[in-house]
C-alpha positions as protocol buffer text, in pm:
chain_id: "A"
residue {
  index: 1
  type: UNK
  ca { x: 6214 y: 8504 z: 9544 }
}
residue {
  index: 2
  type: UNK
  ca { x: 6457 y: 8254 z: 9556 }
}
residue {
  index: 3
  type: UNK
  ca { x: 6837 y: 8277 z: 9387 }
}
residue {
  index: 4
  type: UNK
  ca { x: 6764 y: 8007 z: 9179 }
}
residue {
  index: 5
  type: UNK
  ca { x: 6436 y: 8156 z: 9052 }
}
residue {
  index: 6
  type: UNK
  ca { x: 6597 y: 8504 z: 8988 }
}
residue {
  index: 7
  type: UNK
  ca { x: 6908 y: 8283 z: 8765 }
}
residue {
  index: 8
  type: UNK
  ca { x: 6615 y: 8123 z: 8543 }
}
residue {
  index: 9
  type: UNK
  ca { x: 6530 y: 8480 z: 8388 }
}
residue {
  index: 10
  type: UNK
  ca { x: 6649 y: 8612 z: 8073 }
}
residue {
  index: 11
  type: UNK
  ca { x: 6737 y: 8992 z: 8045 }
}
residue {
  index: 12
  type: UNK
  ca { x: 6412 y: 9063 z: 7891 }
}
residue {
  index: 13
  type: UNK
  ca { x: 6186 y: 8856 z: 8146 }
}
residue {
  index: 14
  type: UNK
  ca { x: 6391 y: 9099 z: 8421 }
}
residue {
  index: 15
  type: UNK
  ca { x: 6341 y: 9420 z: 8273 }
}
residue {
  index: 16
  type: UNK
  ca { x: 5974 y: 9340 z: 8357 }
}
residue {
  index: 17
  type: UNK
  ca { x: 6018 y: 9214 z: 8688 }
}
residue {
  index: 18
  type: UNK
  ca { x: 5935 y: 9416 z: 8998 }
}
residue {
  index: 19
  type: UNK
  ca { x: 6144 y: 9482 z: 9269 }
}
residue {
  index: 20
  type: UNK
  ca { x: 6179 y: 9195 z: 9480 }
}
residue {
  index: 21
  type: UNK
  ca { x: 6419 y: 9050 z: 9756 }
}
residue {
  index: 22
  type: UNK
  ca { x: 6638 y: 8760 z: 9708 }
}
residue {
  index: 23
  type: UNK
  ca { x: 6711 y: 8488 z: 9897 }
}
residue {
  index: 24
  type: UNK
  ca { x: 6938 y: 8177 z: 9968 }
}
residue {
  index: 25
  type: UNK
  ca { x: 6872 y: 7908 z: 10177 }
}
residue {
  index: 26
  type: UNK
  ca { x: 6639 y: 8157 z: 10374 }
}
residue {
  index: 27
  type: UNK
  ca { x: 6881 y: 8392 z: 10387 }
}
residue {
  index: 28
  type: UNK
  ca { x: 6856 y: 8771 z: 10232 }
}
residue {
  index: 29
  type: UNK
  ca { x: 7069 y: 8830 z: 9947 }
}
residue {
  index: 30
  type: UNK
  ca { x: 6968 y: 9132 z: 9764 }
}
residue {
  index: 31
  type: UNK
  ca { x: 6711 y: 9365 z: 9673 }
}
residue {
  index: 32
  type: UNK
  ca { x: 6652 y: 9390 z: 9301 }
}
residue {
  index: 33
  type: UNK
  ca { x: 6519 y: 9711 z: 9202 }
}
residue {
  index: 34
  type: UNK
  ca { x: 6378 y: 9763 z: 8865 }
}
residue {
  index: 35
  type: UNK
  ca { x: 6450 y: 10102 z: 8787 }
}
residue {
  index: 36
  type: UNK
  ca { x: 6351 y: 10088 z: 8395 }
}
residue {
  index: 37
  type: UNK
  ca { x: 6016 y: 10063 z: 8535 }
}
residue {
  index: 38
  type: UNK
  ca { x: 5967 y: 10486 z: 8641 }
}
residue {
  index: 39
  type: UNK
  ca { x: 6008 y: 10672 z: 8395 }
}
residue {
  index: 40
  type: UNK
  ca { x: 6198 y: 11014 z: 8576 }
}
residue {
  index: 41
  type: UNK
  ca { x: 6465 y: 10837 z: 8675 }
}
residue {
  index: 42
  type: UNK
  ca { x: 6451 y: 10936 z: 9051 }
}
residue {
  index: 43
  type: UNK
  ca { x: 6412 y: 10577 z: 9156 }
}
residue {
  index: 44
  type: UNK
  ca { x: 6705 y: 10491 z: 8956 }
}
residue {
  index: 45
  type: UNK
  ca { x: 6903 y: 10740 z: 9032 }
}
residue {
  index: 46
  type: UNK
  ca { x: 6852 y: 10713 z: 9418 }
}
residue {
  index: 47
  type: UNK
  ca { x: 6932 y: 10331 z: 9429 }
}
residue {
  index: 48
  type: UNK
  ca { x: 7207 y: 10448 z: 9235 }
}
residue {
  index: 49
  type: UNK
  ca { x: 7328 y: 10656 z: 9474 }
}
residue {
  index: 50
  type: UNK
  ca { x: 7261 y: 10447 z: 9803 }
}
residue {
  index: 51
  type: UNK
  ca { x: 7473 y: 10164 z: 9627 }
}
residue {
  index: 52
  type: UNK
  ca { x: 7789 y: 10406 z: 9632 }
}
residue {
  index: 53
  type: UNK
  ca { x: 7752 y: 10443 z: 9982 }
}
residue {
  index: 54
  type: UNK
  ca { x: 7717 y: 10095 z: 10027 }
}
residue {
  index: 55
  type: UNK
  ca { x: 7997 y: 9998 z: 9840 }
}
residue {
  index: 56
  type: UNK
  ca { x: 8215 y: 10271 z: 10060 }
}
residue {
  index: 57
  type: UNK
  ca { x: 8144 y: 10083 z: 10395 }
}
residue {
  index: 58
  type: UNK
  ca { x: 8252 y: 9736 z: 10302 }
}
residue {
  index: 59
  type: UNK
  ca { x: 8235 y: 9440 z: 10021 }
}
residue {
  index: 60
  type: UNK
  ca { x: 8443 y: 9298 z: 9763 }
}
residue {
  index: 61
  type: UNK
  ca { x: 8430 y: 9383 z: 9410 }
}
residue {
  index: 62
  type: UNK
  ca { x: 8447 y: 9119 z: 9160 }
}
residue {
  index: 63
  type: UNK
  ca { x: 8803 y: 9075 z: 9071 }
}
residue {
  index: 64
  type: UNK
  ca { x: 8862 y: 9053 z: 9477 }
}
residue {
  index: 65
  type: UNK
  ca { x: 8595 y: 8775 z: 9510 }
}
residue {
  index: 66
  type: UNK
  ca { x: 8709 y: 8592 z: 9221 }
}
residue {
  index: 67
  type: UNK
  ca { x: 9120 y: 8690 z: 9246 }
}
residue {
  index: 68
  type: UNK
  ca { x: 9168 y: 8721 z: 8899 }
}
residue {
  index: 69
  type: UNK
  ca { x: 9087 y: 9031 z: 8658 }
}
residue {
  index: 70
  type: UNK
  ca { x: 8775 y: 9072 z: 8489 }
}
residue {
  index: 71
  type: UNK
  ca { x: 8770 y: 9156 z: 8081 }
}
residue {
  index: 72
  type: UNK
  ca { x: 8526 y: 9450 z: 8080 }
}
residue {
  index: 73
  type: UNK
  ca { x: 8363 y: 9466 z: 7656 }
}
């Protein structure tokens, strides 16, 4: 699926959505990974858990990308 597909749906189009992979310009972005879809939780909870060790290897978070804070509601 393209980026500019995935930015068309609303929250409730991707809560039905199955996992996919996203791409730019032919160029992988992301995985989404519907995890409201199994109803245990293990699928959730193990993307969950691969993202933290992700996230501890490299990348920016949000405030670093955009260099100013970010109002969390």
């Amino acid at each position: 699926m393209t980026i500019t597909d995935f930015k068309k749906l609303k929250a409730f189009q991707l809560k039905r959505l199955k996992s996919c992979e996203v791409y730019s310009d032919g160029e992988y972005l992301f995985t989404f990974v519907n995890g409201m879809l199994e109803p245990s939780g293990y699928l959730r909870t193990q993307t969950e858990f691969n993202s933290q060790t992700a996230n501890s290897v490299g990348g920016q978070s949000l405030e670093e990308i955009l260099g100013e804070p970010i109002c969390q509601a």
